[in-house]
mmCIF file of C-alpha atoms and ligand atoms in Angstrom:
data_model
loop_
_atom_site.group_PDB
_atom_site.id
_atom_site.type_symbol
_atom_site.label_atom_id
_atom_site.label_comp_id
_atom_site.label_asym_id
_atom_site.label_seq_id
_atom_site.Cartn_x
_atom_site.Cartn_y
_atom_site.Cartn_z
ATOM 1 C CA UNK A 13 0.000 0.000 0.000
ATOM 2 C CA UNK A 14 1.469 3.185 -0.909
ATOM 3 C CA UNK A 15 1.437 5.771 2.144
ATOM 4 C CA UNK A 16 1.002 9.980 1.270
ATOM 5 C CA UNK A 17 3.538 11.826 3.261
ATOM 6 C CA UNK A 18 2.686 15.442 4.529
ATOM 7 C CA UNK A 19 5.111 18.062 5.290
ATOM 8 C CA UNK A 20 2.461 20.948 6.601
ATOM 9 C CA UNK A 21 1.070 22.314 4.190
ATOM 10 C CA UNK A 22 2.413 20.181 1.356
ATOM 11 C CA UNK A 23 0.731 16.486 0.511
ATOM 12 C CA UNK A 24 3.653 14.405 -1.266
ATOM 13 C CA UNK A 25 2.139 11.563 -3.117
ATOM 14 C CA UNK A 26 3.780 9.067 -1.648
ATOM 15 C CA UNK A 27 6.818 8.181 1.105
ATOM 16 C CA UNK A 28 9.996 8.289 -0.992
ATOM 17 C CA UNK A 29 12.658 10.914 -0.954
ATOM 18 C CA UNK A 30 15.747 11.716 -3.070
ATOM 19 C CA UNK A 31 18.133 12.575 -0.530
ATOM 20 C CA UNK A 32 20.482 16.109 -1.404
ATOM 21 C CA UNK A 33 24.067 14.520 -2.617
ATOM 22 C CA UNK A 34 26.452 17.274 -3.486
ATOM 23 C CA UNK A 35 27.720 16.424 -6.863
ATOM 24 C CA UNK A 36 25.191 14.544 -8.420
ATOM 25 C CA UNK A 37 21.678 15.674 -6.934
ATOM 26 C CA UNK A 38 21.413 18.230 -10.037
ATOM 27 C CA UNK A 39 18.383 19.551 -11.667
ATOM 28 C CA UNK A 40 18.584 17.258 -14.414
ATOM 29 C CA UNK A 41 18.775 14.198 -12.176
ATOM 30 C CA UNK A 42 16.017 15.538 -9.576
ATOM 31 C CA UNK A 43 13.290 15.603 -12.924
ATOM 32 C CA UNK A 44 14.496 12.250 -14.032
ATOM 33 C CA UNK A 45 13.779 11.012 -10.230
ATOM 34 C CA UNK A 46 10.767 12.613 -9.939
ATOM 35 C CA UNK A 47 9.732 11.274 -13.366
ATOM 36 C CA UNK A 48 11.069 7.273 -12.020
ATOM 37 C CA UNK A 49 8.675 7.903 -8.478
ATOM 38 C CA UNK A 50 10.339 10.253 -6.336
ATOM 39 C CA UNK A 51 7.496 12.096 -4.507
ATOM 40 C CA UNK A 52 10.063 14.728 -3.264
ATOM 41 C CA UNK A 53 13.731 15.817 -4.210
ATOM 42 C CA UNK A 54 16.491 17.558 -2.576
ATOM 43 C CA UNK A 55 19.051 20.173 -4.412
ATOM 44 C CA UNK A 56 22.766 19.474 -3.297
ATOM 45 C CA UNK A 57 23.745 21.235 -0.554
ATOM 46 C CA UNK A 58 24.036 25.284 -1.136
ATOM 47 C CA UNK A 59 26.277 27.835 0.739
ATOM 48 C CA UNK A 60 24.382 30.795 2.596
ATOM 49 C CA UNK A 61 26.852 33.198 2.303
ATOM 50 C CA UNK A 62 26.841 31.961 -1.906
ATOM 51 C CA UNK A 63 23.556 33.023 -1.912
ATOM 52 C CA UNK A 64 23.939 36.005 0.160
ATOM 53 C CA UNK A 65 27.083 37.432 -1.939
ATOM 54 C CA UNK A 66 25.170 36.776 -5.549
ATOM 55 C CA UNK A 67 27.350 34.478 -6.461
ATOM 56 C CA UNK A 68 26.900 32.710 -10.092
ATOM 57 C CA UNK A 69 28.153 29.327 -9.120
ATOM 58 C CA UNK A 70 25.784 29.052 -5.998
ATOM 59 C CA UNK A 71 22.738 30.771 -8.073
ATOM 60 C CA UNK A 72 23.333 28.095 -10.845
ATOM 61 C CA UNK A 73 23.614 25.711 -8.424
ATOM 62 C CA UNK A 74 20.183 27.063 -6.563
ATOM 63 C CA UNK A 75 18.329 26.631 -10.004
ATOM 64 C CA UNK A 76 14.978 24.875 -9.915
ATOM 65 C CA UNK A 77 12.122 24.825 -12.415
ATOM 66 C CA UNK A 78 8.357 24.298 -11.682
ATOM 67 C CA UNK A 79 8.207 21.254 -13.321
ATOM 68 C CA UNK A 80 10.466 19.168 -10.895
ATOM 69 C CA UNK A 81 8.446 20.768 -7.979
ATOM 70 C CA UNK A 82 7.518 19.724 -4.961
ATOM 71 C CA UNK A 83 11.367 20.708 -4.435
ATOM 72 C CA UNK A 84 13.411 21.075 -1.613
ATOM 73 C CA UNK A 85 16.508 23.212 -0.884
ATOM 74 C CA UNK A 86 19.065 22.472 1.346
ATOM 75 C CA UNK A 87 21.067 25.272 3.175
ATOM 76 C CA UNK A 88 24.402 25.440 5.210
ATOM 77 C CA UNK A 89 25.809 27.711 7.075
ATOM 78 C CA UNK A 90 26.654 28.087 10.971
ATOM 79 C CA UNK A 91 25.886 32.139 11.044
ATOM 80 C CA UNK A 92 21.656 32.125 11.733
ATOM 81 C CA UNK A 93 21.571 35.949 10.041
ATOM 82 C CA UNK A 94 23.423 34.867 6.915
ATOM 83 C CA UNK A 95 21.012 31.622 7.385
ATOM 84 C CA UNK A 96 17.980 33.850 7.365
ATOM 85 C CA UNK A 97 19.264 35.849 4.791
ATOM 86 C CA UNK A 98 19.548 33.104 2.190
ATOM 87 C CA UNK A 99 16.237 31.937 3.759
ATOM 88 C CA UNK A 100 14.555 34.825 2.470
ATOM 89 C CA UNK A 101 16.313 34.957 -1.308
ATOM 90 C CA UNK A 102 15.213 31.142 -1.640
ATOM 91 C CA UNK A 103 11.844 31.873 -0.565
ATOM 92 C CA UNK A 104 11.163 33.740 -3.947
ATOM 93 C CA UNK A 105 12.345 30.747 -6.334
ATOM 94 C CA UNK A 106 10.385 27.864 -7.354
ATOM 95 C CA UNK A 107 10.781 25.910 -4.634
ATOM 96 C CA UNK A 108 8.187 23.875 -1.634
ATOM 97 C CA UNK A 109 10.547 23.630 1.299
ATOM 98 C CA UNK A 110 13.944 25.065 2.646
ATOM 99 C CA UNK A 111 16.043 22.395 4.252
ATOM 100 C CA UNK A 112 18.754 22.606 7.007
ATOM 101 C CA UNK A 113 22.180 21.205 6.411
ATOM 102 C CA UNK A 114 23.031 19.801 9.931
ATOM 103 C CA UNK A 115 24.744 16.574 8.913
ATOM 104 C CA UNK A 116 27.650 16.509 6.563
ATOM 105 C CA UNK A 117 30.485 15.372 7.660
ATOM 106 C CA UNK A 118 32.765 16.835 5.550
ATOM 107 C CA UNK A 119 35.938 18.774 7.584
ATOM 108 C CA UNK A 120 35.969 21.978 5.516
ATOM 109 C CA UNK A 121 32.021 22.147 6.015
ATOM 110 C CA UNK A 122 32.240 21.245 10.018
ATOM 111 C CA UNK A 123 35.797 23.349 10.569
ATOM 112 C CA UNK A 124 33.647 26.558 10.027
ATOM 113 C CA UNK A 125 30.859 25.437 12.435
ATOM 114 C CA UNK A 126 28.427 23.571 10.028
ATOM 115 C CA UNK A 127 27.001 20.912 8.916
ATOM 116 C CA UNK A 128 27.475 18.066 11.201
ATOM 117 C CA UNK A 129 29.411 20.438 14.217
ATOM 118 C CA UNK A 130 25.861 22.153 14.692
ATOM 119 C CA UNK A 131 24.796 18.409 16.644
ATOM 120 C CA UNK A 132 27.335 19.468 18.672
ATOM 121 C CA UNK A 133 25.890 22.982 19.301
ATOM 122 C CA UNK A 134 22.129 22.442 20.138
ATOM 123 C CA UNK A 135 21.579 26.371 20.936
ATOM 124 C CA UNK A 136 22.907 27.456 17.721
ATOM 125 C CA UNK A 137 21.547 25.136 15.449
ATOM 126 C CA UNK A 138 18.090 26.356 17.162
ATOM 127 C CA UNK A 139 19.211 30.221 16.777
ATOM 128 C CA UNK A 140 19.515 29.069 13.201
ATOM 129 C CA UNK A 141 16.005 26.962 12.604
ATOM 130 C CA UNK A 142 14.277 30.462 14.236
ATOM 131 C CA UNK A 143 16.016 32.673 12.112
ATOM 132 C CA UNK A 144 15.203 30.922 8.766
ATOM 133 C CA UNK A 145 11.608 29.923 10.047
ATOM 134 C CA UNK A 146 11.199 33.595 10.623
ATOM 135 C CA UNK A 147 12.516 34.490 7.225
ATOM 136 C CA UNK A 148 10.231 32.436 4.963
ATOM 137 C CA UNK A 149 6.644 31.334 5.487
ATOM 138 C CA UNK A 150 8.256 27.970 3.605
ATOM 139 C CA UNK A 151 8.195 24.927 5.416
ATOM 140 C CA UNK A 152 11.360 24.234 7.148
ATOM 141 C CA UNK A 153 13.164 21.068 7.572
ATOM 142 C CA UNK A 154 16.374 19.754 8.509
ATOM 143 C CA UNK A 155 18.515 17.032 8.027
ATOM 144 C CA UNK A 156 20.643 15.417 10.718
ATOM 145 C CA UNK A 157 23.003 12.364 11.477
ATOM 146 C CA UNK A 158 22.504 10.368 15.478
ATOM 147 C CA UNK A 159 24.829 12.174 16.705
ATOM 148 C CA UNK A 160 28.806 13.428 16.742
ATOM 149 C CA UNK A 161 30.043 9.781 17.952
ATOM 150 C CA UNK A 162 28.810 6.654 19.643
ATOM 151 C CA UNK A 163 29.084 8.031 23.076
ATOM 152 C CA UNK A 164 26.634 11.391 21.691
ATOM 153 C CA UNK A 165 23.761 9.734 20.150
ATOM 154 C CA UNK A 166 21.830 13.060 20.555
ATOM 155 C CA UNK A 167 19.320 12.950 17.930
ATOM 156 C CA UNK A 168 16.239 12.114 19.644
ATOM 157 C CA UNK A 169 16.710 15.318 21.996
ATOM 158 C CA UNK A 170 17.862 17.419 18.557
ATOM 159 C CA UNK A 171 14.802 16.338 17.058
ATOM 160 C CA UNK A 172 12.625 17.868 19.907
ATOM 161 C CA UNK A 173 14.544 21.054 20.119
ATOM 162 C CA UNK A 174 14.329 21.400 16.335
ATOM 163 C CA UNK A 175 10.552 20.654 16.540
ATOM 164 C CA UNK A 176 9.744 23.090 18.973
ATOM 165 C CA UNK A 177 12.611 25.789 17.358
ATOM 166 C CA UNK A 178 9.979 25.422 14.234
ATOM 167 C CA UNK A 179 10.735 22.658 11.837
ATOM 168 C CA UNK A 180 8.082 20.550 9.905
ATOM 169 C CA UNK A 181 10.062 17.298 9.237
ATOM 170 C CA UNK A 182 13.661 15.770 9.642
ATOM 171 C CA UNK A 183 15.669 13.381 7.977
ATOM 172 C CA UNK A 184 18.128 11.136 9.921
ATOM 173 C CA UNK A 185 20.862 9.491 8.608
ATOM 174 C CA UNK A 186 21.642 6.476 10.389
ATOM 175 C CA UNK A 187 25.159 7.466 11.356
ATOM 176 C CA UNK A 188 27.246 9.121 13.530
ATOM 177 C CA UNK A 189 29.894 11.818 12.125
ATOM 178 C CA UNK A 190 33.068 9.766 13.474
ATOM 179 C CA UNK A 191 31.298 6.849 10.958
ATOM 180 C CA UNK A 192 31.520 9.170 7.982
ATOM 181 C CA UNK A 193 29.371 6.619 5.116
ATOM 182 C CA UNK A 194 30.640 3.356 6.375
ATOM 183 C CA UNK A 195 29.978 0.951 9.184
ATOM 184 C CA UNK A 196 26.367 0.169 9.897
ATOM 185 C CA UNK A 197 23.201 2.365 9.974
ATOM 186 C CA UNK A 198 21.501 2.646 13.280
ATOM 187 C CA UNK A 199 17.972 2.253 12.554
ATOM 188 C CA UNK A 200 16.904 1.960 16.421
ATOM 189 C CA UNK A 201 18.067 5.393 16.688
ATOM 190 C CA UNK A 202 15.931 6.614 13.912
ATOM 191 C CA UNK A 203 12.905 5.132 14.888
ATOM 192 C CA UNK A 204 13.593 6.485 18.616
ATOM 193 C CA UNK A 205 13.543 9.978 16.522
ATOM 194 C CA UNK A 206 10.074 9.025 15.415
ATOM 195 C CA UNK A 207 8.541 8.473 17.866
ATOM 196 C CA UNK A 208 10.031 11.885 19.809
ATOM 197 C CA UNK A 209 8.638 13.991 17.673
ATOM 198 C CA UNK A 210 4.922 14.565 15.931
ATOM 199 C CA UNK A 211 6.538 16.407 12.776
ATOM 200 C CA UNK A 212 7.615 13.659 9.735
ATOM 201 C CA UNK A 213 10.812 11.420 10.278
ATOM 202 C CA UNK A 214 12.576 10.115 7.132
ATOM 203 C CA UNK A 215 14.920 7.541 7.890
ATOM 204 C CA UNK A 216 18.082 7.319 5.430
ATOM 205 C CA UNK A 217 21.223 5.239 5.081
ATOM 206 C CA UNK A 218 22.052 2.269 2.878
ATOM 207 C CA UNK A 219 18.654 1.710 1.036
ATOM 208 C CA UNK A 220 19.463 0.035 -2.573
ATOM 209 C CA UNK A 221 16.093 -0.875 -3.764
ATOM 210 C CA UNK A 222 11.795 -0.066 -3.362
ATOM 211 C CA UNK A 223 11.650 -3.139 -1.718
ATOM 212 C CA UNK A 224 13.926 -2.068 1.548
ATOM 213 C CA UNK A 225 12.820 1.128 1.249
ATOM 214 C CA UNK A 226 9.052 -0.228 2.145
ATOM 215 C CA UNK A 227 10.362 -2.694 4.284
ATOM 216 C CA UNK A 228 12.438 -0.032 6.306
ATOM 217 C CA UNK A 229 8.977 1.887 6.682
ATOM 218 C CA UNK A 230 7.090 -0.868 8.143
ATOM 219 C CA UNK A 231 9.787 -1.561 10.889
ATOM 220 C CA UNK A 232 10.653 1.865 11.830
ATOM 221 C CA UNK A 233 7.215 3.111 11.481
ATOM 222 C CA UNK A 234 8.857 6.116 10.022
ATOM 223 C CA UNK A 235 6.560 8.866 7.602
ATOM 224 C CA UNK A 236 9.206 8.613 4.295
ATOM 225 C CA UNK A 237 12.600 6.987 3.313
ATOM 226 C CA UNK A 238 15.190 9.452 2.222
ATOM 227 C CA UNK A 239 17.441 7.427 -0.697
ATOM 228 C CA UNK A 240 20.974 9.056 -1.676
ATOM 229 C CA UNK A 241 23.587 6.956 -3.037
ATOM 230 C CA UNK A 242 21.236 3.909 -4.361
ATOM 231 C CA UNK A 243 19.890 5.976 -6.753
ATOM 232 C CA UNK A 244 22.656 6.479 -8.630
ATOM 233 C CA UNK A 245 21.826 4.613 -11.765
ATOM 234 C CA UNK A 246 19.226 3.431 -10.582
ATOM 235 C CA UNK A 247 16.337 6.509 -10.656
ATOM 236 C CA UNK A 248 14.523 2.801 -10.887
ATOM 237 C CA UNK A 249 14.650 2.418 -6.844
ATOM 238 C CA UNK A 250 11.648 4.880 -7.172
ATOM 239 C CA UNK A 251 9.495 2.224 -9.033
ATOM 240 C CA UNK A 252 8.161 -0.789 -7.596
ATOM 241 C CA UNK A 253 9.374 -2.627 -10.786
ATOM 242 C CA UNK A 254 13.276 -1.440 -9.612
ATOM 243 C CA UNK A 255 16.116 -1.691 -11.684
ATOM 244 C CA UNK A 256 15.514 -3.583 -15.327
ATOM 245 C CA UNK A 257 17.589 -6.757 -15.764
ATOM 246 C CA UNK A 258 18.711 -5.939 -19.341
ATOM 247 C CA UNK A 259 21.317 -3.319 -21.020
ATOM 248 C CA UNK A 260 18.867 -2.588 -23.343
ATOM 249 C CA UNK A 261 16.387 -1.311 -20.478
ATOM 250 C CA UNK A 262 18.988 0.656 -17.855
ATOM 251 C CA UNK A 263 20.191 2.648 -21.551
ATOM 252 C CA UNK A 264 16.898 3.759 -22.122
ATOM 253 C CA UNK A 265 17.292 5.428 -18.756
ATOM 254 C CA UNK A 266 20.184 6.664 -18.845
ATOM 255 C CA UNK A 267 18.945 7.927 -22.633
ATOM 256 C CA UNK A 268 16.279 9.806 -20.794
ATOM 257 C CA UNK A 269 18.981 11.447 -18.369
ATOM 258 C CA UNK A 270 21.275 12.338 -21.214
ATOM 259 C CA UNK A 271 18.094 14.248 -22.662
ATOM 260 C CA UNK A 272 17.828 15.973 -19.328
ATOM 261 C CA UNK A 273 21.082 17.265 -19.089
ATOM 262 C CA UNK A 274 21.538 18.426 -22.826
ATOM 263 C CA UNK A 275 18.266 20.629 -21.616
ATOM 264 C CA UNK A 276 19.283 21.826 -18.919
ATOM 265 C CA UNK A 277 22.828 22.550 -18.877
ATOM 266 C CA UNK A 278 26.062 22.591 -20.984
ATOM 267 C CA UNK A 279 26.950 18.755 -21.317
ATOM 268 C CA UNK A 280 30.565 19.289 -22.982
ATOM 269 C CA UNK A 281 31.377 21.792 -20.212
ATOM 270 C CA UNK A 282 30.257 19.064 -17.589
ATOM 271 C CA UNK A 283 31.427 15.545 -19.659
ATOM 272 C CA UNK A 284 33.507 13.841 -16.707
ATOM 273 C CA UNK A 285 30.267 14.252 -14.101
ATOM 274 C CA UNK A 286 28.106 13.009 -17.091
ATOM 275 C CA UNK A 287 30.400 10.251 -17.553
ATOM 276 C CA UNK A 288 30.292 9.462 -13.913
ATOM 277 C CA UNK A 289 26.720 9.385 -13.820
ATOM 278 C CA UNK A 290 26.637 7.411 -16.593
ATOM 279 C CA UNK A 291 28.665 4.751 -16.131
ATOM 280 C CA UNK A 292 26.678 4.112 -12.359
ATOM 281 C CA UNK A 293 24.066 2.617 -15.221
ATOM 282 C CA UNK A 294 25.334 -0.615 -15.854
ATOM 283 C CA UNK A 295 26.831 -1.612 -12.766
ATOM 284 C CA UNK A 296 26.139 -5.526 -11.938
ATOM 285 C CA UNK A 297 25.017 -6.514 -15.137
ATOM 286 C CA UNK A 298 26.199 -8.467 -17.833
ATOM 287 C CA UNK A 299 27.664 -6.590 -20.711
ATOM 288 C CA UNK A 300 27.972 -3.692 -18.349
ATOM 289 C CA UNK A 301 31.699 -3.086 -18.262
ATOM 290 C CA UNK A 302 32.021 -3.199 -22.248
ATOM 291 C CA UNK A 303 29.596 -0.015 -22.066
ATOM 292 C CA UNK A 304 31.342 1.098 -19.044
ATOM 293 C CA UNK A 305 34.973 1.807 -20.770
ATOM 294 C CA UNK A 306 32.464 2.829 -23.942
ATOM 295 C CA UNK A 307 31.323 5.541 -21.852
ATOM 296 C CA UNK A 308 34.661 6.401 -20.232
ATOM 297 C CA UNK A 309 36.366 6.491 -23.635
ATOM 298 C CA UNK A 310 33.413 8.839 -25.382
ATOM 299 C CA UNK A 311 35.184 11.827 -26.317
ATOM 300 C CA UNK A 312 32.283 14.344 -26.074
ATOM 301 C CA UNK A 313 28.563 14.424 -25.173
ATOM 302 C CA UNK A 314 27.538 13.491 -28.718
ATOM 303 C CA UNK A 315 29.178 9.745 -28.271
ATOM 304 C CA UNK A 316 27.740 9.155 -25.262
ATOM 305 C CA UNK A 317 23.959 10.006 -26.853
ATOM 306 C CA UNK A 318 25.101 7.392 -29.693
ATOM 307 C CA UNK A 319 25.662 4.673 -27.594
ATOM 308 C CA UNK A 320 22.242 3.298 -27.711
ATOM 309 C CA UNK A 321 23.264 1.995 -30.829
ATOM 310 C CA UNK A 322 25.559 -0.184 -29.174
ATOM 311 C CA UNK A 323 23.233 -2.171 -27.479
HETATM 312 C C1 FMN B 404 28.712 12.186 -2.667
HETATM 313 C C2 FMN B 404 27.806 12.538 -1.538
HETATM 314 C C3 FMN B 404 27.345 13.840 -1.393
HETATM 315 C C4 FMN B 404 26.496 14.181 -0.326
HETATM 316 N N1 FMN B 404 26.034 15.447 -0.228
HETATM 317 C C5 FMN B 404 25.168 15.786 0.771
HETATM 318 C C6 FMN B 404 24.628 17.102 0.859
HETATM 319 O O1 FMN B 404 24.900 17.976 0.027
HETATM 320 N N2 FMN B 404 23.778 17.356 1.883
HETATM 321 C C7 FMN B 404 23.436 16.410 2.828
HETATM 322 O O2 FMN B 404 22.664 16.697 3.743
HETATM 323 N N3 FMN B 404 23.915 15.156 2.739
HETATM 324 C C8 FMN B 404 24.763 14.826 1.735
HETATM 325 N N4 FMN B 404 25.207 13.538 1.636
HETATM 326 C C9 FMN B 404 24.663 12.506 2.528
HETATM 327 C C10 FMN B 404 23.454 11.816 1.876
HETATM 328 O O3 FMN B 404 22.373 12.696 1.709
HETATM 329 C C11 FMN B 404 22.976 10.612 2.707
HETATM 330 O O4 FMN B 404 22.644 11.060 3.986
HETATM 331 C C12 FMN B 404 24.023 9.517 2.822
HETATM 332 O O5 FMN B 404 24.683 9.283 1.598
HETATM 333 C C13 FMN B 404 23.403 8.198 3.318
HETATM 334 O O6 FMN B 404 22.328 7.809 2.490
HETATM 335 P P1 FMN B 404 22.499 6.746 1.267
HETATM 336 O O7 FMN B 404 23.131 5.519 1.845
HETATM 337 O O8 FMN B 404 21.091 6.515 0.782
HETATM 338 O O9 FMN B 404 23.396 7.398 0.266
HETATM 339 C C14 FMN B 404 26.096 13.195 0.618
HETATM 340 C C15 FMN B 404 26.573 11.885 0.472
HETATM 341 C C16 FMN B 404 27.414 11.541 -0.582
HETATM 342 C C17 FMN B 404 27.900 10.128 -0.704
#
């Protein structure tokens, strides 16, 4: 049975989530998501003080378009002005909620007092939700990890500060900052997020296909699943028919991705993160490395659109 998720005031159509993944969470691959099942996407993470300062990269970066909407777009920053700031510049663009970045683990991101350091700093991170809740009449949400290491598993008590600071959902990723992407996912934790809370919990971490994604639902009795890296070449996880079995099938998708991109941005400019999205398309599958070094050999965008041919 396929749940509705709702995010006050919005009504997704149903419980699964592209998670934000810097690098690859693009505006080309949030349509193609949306078009495989996703009922909700995130942008890649985007700097406050980017948005603040005009800058082109971060504005490109920021782009949505009303078609891939309900959208969400992720924030970071540790400085709750420059937090409300970008708060309100967002709240123009086509876009349905405005999501916290409070847990990437990445140093240069945490060394300046972000991302996953704000766990760490429950009063600012709630200076920070009040600022941008008070800047934008967008739903808020943020995204967190359990906590800053297995003796800190603090996000059941973040989750209540956050809810009553003014956020209408969170997303948990099963993992601590000192356990970066490895090691396992804590689900116990996220379900004791769920149930401290009355706002939505997505649970995230490690889900591959539909079927774990509605199997993590029922056991965690969490509102949506939040999928990152497992949809990779695989916008499929979004469908209950998941991932096709044959070349012939995964090009067509990555066909339909290719058309995306050429649309939306400059292909030849961007070839090696094509190439690298790409090439995620025939993992596990017979046949698939032939195409793989096909694709890593293409020497511009124009090859890689030909190589339906090849299969
Ligand atoms: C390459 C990469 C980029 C990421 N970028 C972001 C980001 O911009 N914002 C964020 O909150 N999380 C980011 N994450 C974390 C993911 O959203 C997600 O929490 C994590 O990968 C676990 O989920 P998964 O196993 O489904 O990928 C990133 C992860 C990866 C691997």
């Amino acid at each position: 049975m396929i749940r509705r998720l709702q995010i006050k005031p919005l009504q997704l159509e149903n419980p699964l989530i592209l998670a934000p993944l810097a690098g690859y969470t693009d505006l080309p691959f949030r349509l193609l998501c949306r078009q495989f099942g996703a009922a909700l996407c995130y942008t890649e993470m985007i700097s406050c003080h980017g948005l603040v300062y005009d800058k082109e990269k971060t504005l490109q970066m920021a782009r949505t378009v009303p078609e891939e909407r309900p959208v969400a777009l992720q924030l970071f920053g540790a400085d709750p002005e420059m937090m409300g700031e970008a708060a309100a510049i967002v709240s123009d663009m086509d876009i349905d909620i405005i999501d916290i970045n409070m847990g990437c683990p990445v140093k240069k991101v945490v060394k300046k007092g972000a991302g996953a350091a704000l766990m760490k700093d429950p009063a600012l991170a709630a200076a920070i939700i009040r600022q941008v809740c008070k800047k934008t009449s967008l739903p808020v949400t943020i995204k967190i990890r359990t906590g800053w290491n297995h003796e800190t598993i603090v996000a059941p008590e973040f989750a209540r500060m956050a809810e009553d600071s003014g956020v209408m959902g969170i997303a948990v990723h099963g993992r601590t900052w000192t356990q970066g992407f490895g090691g396992a996912v804590d689900w116990q934790t996220i379900a004791r997020v769920k149930r401290s809370v009355s706002i939505p919990v997505f649970g995230n971490g490690d889900i591959t296909t539909y079927a774990e994604a509605q199997a993590f639902l029922e056991k965690s009795g969490c509102d949506g699943v939040m999928i990152g890296r497992g949809a990779l070449g695989n916008p499929w996880v979004f469908s209950p028919e998941g991932s096709p079995a044959t070349l012939s099938k995964r090009m067509e998708g990555l066909q339909l991705h290719l058309q995306l991109i050429q649309k939306y941005s400059d292909p030849d400019r961007i070839l090696a993160k094509v190439k690298n999205h790409a090439g995620r398309y025939f993992k596990g599958i017979a046949g698939g490395s032939s195409i793989r070094r096909q694709i890593y050999a293409a020497p511009d965008f124009a090859a890689l659109m030909k190589l339906s041919d090849a299969v």
